[in-house]
Coordinates of C-alpha atoms in Angstrom, one line a residue:
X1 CA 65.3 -54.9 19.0
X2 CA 61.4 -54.8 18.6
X3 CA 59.7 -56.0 15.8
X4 CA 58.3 -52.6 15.3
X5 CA 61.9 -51.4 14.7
X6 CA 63.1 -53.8 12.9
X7 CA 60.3 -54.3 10.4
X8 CA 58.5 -51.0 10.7
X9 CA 54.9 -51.2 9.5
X10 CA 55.1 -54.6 8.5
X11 CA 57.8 -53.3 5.5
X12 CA 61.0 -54.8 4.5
X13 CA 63.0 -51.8 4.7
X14 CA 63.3 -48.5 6.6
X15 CA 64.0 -46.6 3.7
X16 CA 61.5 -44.6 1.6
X17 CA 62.4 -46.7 -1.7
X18 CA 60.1 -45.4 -5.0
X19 CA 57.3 -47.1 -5.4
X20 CA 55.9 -48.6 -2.4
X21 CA 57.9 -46.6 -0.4
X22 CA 56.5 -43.7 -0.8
X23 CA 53.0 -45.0 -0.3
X24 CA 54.4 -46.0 3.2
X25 CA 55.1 -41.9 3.8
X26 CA 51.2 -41.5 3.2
X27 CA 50.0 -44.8 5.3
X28 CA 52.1 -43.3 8.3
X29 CA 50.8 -39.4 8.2
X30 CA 47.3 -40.9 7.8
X31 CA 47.9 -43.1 10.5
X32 CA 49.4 -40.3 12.6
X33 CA 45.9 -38.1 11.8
X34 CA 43.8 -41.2 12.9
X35 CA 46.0 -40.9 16.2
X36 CA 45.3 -37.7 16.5
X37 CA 42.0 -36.8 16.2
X38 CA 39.8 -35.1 18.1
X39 CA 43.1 -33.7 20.0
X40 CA 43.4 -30.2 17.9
X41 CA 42.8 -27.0 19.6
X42 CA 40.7 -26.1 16.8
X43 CA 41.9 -22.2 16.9
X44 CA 45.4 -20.4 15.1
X45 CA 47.1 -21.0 18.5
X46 CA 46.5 -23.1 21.6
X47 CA 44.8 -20.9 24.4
X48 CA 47.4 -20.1 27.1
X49 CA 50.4 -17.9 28.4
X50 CA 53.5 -19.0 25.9
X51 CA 55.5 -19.9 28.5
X52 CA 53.0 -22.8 29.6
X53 CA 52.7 -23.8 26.3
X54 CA 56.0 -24.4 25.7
X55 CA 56.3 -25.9 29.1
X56 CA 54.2 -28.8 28.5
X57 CA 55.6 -29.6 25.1
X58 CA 59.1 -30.1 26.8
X59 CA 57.5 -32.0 29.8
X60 CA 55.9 -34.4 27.0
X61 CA 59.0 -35.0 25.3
X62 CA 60.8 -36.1 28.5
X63 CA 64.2 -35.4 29.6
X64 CA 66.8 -33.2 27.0
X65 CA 68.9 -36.0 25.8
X66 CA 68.2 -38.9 23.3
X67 CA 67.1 -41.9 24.2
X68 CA 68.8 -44.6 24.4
X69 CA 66.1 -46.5 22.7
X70 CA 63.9 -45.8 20.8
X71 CA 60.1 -46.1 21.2
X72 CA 58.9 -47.2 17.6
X73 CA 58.5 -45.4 14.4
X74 CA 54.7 -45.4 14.7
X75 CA 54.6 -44.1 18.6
X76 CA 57.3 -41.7 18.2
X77 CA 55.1 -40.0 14.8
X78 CA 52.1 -40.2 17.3
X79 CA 53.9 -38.2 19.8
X80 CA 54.9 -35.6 17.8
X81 CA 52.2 -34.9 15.6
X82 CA 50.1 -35.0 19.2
X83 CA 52.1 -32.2 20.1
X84 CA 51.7 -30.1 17.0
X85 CA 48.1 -31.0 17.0
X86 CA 47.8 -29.6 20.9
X87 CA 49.9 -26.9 20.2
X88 CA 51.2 -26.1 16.8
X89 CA 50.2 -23.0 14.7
X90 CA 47.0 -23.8 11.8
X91 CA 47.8 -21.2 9.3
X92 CA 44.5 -23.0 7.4
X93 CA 42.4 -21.7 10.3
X94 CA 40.4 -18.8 9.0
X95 CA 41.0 -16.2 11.8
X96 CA 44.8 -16.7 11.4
X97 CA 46.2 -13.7 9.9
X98 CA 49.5 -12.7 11.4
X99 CA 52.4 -12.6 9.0
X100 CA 53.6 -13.1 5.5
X101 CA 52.9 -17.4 5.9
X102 CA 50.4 -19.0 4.1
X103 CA 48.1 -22.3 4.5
X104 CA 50.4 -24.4 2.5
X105 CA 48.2 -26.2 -0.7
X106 CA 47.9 -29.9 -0.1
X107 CA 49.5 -30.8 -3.9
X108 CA 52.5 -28.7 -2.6
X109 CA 52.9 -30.4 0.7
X110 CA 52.4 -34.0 -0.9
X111 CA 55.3 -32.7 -3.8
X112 CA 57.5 -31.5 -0.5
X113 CA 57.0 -34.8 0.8
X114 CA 58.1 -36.5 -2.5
X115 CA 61.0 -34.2 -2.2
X116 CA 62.1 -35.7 1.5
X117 CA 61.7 -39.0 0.3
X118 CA 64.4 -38.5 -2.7
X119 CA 66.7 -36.8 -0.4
X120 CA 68.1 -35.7 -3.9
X121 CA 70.3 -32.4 -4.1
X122 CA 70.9 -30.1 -6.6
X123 CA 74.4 -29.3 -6.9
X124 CA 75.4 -31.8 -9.9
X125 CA 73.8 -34.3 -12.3
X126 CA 74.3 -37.6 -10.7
X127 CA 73.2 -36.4 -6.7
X128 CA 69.6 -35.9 -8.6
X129 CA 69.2 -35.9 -12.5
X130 CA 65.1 -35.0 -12.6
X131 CA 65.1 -32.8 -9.7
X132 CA 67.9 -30.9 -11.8
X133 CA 65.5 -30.7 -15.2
X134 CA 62.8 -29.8 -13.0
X135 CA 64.5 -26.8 -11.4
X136 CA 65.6 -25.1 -14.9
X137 CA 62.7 -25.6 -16.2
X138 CA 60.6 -23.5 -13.3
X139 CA 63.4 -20.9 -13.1
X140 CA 62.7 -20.2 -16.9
X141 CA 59.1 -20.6 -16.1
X142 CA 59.6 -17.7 -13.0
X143 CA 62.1 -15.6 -15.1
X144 CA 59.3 -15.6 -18.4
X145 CA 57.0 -14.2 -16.1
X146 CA 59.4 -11.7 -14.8
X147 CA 59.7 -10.2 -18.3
X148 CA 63.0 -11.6 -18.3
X149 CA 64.9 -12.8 -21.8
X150 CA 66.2 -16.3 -22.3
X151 CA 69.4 -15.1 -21.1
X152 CA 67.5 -15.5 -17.2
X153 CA 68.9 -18.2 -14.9
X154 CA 68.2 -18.9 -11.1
X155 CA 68.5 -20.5 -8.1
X156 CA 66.1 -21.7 -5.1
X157 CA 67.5 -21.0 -1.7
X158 CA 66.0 -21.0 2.1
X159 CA 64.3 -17.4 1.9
X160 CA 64.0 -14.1 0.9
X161 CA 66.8 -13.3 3.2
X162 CA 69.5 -15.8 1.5
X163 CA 68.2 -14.2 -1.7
X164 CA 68.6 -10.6 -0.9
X165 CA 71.9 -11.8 0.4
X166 CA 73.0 -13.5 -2.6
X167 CA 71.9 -10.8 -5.0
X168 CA 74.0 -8.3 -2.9
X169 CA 77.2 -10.5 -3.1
X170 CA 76.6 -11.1 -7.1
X171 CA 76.4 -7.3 -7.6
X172 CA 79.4 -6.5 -5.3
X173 CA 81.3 -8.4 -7.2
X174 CA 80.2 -7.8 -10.4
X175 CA 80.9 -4.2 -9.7
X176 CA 84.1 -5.0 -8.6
X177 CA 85.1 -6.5 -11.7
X178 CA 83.9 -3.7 -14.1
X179 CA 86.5 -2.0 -11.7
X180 CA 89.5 -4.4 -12.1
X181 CA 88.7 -5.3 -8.4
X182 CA 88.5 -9.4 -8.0
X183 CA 86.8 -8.7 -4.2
X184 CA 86.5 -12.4 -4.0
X185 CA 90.4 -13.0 -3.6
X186 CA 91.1 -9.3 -2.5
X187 CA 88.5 -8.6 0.3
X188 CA 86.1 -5.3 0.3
X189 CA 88.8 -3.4 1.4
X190 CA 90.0 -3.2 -2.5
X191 CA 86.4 -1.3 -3.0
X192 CA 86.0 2.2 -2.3
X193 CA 83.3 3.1 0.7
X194 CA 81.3 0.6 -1.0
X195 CA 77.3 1.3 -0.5
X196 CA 74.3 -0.1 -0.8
X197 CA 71.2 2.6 -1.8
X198 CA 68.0 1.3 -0.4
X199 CA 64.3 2.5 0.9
X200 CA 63.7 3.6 4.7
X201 CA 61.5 0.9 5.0
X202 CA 63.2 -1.7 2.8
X203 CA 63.5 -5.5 4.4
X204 CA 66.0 -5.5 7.3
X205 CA 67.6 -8.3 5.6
X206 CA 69.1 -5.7 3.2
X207 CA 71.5 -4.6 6.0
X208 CA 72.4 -7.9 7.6
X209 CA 73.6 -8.4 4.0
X210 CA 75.7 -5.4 4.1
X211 CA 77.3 -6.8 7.6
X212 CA 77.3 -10.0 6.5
X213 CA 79.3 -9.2 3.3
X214 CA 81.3 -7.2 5.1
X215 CA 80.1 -3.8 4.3
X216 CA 78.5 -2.8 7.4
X217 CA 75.2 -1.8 8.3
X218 CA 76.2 1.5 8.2
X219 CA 76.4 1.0 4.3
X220 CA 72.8 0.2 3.7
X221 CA 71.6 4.2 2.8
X222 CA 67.8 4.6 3.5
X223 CA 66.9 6.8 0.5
X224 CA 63.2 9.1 1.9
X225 CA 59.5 7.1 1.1
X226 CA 56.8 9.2 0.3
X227 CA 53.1 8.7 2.4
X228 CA 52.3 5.6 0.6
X229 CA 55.7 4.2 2.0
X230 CA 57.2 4.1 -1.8
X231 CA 60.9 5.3 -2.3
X232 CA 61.2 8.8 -3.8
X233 CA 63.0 8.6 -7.0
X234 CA 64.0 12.4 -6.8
X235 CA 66.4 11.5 -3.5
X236 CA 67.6 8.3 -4.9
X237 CA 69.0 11.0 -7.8
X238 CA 70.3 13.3 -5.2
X239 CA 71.7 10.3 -3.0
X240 CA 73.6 8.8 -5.9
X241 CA 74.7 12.2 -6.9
X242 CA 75.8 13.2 -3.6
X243 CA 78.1 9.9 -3.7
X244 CA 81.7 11.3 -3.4
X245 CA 84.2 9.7 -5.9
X246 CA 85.9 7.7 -3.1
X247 CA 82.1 5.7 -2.6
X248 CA 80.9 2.5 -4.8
X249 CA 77.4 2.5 -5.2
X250 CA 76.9 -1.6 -5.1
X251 CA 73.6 -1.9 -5.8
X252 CA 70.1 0.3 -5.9
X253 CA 67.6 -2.0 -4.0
X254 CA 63.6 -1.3 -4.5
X255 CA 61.2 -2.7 -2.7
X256 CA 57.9 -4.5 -4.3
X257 CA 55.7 -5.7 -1.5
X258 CA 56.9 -3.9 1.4
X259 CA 56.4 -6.3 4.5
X260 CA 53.7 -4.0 6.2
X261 CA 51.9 -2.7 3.4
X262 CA 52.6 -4.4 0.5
X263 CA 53.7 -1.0 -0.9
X264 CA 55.7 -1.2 -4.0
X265 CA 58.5 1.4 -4.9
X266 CA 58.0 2.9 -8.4
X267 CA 60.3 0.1 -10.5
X268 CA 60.4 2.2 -13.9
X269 CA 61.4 5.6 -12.3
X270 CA 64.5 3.5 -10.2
X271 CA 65.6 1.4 -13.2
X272 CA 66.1 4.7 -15.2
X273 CA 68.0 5.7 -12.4
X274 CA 70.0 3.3 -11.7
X275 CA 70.8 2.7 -15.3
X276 CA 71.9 6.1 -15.3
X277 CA 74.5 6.0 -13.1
X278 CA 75.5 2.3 -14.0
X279 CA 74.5 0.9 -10.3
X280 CA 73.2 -3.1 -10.3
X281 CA 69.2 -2.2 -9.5
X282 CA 68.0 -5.6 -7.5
X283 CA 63.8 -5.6 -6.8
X284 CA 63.2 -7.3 -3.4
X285 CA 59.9 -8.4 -4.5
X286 CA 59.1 -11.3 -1.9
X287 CA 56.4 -10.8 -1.2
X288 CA 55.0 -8.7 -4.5
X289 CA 56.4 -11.2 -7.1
X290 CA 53.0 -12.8 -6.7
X291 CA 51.5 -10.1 -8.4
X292 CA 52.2 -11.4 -11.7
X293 CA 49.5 -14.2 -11.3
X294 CA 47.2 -12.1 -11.4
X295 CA 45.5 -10.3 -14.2
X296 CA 44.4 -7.7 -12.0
X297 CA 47.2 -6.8 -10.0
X298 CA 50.5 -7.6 -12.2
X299 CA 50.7 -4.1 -13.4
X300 CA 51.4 -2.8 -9.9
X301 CA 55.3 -4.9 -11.0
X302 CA 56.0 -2.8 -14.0
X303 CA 59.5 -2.4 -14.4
X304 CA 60.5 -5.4 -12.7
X305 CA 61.6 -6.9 -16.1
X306 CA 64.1 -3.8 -16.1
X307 CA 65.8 -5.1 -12.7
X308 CA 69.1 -6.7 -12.8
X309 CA 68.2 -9.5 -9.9
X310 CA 64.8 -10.4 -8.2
X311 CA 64.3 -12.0 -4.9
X312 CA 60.8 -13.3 -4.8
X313 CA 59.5 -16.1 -1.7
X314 CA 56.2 -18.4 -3.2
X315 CA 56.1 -19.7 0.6
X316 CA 54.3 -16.1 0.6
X317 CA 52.3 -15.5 -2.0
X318 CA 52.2 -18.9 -3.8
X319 CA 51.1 -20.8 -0.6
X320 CA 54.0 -23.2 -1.1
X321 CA 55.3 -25.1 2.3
X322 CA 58.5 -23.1 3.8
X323 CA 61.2 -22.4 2.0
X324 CA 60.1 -22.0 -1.7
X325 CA 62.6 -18.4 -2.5
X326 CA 64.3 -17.7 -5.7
X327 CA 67.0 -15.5 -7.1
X328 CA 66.0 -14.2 -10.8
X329 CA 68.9 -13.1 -12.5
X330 CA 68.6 -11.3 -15.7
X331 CA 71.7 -12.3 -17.4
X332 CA 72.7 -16.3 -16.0
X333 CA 76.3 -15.5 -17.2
X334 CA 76.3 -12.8 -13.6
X335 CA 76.7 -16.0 -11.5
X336 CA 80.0 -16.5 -12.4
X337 CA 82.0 -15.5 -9.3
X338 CA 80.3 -18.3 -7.7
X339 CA 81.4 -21.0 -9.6
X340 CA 83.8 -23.5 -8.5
X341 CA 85.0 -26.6 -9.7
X342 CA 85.8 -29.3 -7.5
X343 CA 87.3 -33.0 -8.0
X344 CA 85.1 -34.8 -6.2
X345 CA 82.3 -32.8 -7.1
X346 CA 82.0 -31.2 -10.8
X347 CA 85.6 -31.3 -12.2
X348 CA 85.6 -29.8 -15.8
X349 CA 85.6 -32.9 -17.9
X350 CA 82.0 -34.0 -16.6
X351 CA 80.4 -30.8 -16.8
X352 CA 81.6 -30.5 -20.4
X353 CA 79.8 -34.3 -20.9
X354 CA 76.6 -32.6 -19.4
X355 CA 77.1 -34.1 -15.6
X356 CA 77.5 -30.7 -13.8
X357 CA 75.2 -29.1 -11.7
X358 CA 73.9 -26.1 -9.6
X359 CA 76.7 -25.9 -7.5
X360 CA 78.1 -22.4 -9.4
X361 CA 74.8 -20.4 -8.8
X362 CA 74.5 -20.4 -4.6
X363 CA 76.3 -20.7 -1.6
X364 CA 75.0 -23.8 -0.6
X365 CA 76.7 -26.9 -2.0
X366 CA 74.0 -30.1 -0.9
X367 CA 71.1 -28.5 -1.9
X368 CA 67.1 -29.8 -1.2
X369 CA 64.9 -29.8 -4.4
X370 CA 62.5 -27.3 -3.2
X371 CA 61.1 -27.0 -6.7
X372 CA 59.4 -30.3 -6.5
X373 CA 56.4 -28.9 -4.5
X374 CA 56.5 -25.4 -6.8
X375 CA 56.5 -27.3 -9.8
X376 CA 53.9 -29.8 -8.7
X377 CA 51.9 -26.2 -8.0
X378 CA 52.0 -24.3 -11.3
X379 CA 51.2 -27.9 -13.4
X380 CA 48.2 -28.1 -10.7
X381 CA 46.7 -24.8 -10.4
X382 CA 48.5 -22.9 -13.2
X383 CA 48.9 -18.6 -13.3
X384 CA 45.1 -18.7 -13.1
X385 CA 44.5 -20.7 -10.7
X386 CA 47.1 -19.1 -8.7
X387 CA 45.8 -15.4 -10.0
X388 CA 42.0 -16.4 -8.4
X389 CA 43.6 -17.4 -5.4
X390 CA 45.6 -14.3 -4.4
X391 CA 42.2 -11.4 -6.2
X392 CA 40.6 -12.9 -3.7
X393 CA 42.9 -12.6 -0.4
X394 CA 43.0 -9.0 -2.2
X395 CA 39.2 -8.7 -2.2
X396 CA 39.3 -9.8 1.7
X397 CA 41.9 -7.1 2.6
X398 CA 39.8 -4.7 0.8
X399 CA 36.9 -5.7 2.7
X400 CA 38.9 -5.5 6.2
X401 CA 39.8 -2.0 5.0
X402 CA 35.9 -1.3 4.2
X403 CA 35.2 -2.6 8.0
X404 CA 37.6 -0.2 9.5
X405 CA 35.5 2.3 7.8
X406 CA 32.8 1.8 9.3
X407 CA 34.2 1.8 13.2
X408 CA 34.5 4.8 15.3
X409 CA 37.4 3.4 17.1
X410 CA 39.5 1.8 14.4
X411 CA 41.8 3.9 12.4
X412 CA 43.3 2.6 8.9
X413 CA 46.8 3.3 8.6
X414 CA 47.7 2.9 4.9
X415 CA 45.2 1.8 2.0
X416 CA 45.3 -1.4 0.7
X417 CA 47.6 -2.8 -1.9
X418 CA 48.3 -6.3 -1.5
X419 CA 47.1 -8.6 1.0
X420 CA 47.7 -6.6 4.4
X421 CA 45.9 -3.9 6.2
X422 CA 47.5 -1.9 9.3
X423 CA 45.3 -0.3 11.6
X424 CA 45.1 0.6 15.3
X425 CA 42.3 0.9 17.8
X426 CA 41.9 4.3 19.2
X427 CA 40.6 5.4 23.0
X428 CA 40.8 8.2 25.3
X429 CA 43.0 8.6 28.1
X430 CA 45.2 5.6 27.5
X431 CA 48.2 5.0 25.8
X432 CA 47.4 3.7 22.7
X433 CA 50.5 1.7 21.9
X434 CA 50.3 -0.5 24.9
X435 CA 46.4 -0.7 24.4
X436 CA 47.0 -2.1 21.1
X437 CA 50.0 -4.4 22.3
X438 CA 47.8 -5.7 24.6
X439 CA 44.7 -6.5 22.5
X440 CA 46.7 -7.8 20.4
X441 CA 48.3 -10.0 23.1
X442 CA 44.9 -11.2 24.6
X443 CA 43.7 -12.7 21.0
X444 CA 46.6 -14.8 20.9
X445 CA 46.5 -16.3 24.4
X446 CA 42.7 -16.5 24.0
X447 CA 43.7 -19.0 20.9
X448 CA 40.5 -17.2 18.7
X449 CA 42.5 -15.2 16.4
X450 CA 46.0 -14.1 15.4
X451 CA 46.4 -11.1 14.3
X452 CA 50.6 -9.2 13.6
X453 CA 51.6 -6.1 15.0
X454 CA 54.1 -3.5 13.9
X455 CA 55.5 0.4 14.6
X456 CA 54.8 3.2 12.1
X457 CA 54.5 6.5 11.8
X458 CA 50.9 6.8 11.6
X459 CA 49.8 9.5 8.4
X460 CA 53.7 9.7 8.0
X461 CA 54.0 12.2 10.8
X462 CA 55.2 11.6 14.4
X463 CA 56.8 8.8 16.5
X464 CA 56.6 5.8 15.1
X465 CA 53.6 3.6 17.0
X466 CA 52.3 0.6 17.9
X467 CA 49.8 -0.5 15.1
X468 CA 47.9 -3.9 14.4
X469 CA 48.5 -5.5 10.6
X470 CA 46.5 -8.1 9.2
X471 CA 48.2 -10.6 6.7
X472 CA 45.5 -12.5 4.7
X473 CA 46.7 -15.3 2.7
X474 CA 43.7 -17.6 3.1
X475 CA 41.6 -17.9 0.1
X476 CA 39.6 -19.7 1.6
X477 CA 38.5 -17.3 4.4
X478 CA 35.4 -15.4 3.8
X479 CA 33.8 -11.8 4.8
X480 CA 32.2 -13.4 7.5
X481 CA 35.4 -14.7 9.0
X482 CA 37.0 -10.8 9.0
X483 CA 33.9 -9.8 10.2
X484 CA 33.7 -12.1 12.9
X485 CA 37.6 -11.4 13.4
X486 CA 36.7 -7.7 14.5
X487 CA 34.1 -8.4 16.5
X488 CA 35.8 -10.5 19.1
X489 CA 39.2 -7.9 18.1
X490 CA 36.5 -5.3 19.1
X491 CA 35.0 -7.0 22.5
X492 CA 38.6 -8.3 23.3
X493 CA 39.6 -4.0 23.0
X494 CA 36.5 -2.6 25.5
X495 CA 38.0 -5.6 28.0
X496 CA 41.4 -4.1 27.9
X497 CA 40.2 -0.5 28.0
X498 CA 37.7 -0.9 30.5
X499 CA 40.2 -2.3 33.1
X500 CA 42.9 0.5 32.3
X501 CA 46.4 -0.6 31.9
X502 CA 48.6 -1.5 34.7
X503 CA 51.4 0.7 34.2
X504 CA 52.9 0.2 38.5
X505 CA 51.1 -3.0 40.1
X506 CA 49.6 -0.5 42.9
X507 CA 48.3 2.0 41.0
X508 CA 46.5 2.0 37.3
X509 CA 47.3 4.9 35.7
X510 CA 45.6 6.6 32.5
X511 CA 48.2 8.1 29.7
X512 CA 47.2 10.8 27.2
X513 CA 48.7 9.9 24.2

């Protein structure tokens, strides 16, 4: 064994113990940047076709097995952060704006760090005792600025998608009980053409919940958006009515942040609704939770505090490292079909001395104490802080909007409401979806910007088409950097239009839209 491995940076242990331990984490990333530098691409992405890219970071990790030994904590740190450094993603690059993923704050990622280095877990007192204080006391935090009553509780969990998930299976069961029904030992085929009432452009994760629970897709009802993409409360009425007695509604779902426009169904009009006809109303406000930082924008959420669950994702608009999602319930006591007691575990005499856990609110039993890094956040920045932060992605977006304005060949798609703007580049003669799947194409393998992509009906009317979508989450990116984004978006769009699109390798042909 070499000395390296056996006393790893001079150290007497392996481990990351408290204390000097953890100082060893930071010694070995800053040792890992002084390895490194000079060797970033200095753009979002690395310049190159993805199938090279990925190529070469295979080739550099040598042949798919594990090695029999190893090469050294410090080498084997070297060669991996080389390889992010060459060709990794920088989401802290100004011209990065691609998706709902954030430059990650440096107190965050040092708190995420902390987090690895505990290895703690949240599912009962004695597998992480702080880490357990420290989570209540952000979900009451979250759930106070929901609106919520002291009645709240929470969990953290690996995305918006576990959360929608887990909100779904809380209300089919709670449903199920105010019907006698105890779905958890009986199955869903005790419920009734259970269904699941939801916008047409709510988060697909909506219906992989349905399938996943074992509804089916096909019970996930898209209820009409009007032009700004928000559900209609007038069909949600006439769906719910329309219900035959042999269907259970299981939940109403709105939508606050809508992934490509940030569009945000109208909360009081739904909960009215849904209280109406006694249907569980969840807010799948990923992305629009966020909102409530700001003074400026938190009345776009009102009526959230009216919603029986909230999924909201602060590795989105809280610029926390992935995963950072929570599941706001309004009354804690709804958890209670998850609960389980287990010997080894939680049995019921040391929860009743205070030793129990998390373990009854999620589907996940070792659990890591994302909080740490949230926590570590809202001490270091506060709602202020956090508030300035996202007015001024909002101020950017606004300003991207304003640009489109102002070019002949760039069409806005939807106004402004959060962070993202969706807008295609027009031409004559060519097909305008694969001209924009192209451009979009050529940034990215040009390394100078990222820009997202997406399919709508433009106006509302039509086919849905192919339509570029700017995500801006960097606060620290200025009008400059969008303006210099659609320059080179603009000279990158005459290139492709210019040479036509290669519809048949002998012959280009031109395609009226």
């Amino acid at each position: 064994m070499s000395s390296e491995l056996s006393t790893p940076w001079r150290r007497p242990s392996k481990f990351a113990g408290p204390g000097d331990g953890w100082a060893e984490v930071g010694t070995g990333l800053a040792q890992v940047a002084r390895a490194v530098d000079g060797s970033h691409h200095g753009s979002p992405l690395p310049s190159g076709a993805p199938a090279e890219m990925l190529a070469a970071v295979a080739e550099s990790l040598g042949p798919q097995r594990i090695p029999e030994n190893g090469m050294g904590e410090s080498a084997a740190l070297t060669t991996v952060a080389d390889l992010i450094a060459r060709y990794g993603l920088d989401l802290t690059h100004t011209l990065c704006a691609a998706h709902l993923q954030p430059p990650p704050l440096t107190v965050a990622v040092v708190a995420d760090a902390l987090a690895s280095a505990t290895n703690a877990s949240l599912d009962t007192y004695d597998s992480g005792p702080a880490t357990l204080a420290i989570e209540k006391w952000t979900i009451a935090a979250l759930a106070r600025l929901a609106g919520f009553s002291e009645s709240a509780g929470g969990v953290f969990g690996p995305g918006g998608s576990y959360s929608n998930l887990l909100a779904l299976l809380i209300a089919r069961d709670y449903g199920a009980a105010a019907r006698g029904i105890d779905v958890r030992q009986s199955g869903t085929s005790a419920l009734a053409c259970p269904v699941v009432l939801c916008s047409q452009v709510a988060h697909f994760s909506i219906h992989r919940a349905c399938a996943a629970l074992g509804l089916g897709e096909a019970a996930a009802i898209p209820v009409p958006v009007d032009a700004d993409h928000r559900m209609i409360p007038e069909a949600l009425e006439t769906a719910l009515a329309e219900l035959s007695a042999t269907h259970t509604p299981v939940a109403v779902v709105a939508t606050a942040g809508t992934t490509d426009f940030g569009s945000i169904d109208p909360l009081p009009e739904i909960a009215e609704i849904a209280k109406r006809h006694g249907v569980w109303f969840h807010v799948d406000a990923a992305y629009g939770f966020g909102s409530l930082f700001s003074d400026n924008l938190a009345t776009l959420l009102t009526g959230i505090d009216r919603a029986d669950s909230i999924t909201l994702d602060l590795h989105k608009v809280g610029w926390q490292p992935a995963a950072a999602s929570v599941l706001l319930l309004a009354d804690e006591q709804r958890f209670a079909s998850l609960n389980r007691s287990v010997a080894y575990l939680n049995p019921d005499d040391d929860v009743e001395a205070g030793y129990g856990g998390l373990l009854g609110q999620t589907l996940q039993t070792t659990r890591r104490p994302d909080v740490l890094k949230v926590a570590a956040t809202f001490l270091a920045y506060g709602r202020t802080g956090l508030g300035e932060m996202l007015d001024t992605c909002h101020e950017l977006a606004l300003h991207a909007e304003r640009r489109i304005g102002t070019e002949l060949q760039l069409e806005l798609v939807a106004p402004v409401t959060l962070t993202t703007v969706v807008f295609r580049y027009r031409c004559e003669d060519l097909d305008l979806d694969q001209v924009n799947a192209e451009l979009r194409r050529r940034l990215i393998s040009s390394g100078k910007a990222l820009i997202g992509r997406t399919q709508v009906r433009v106006h509302g009317a039509g086919e849905p088409r192919t339509c570029l979508k700017l995500t801006l989450l960097n606060p620290e990116s200025s009008e400059c950097d969008i303006d210099a984004l659609f320059d080179e978006l603009l000279r990158v769009a005459l290139e492709v239009e210019s040479e036509g699109l290669a519809i048949d390798q002998d012959e280009m042909v031109k395609v009226h839209e």
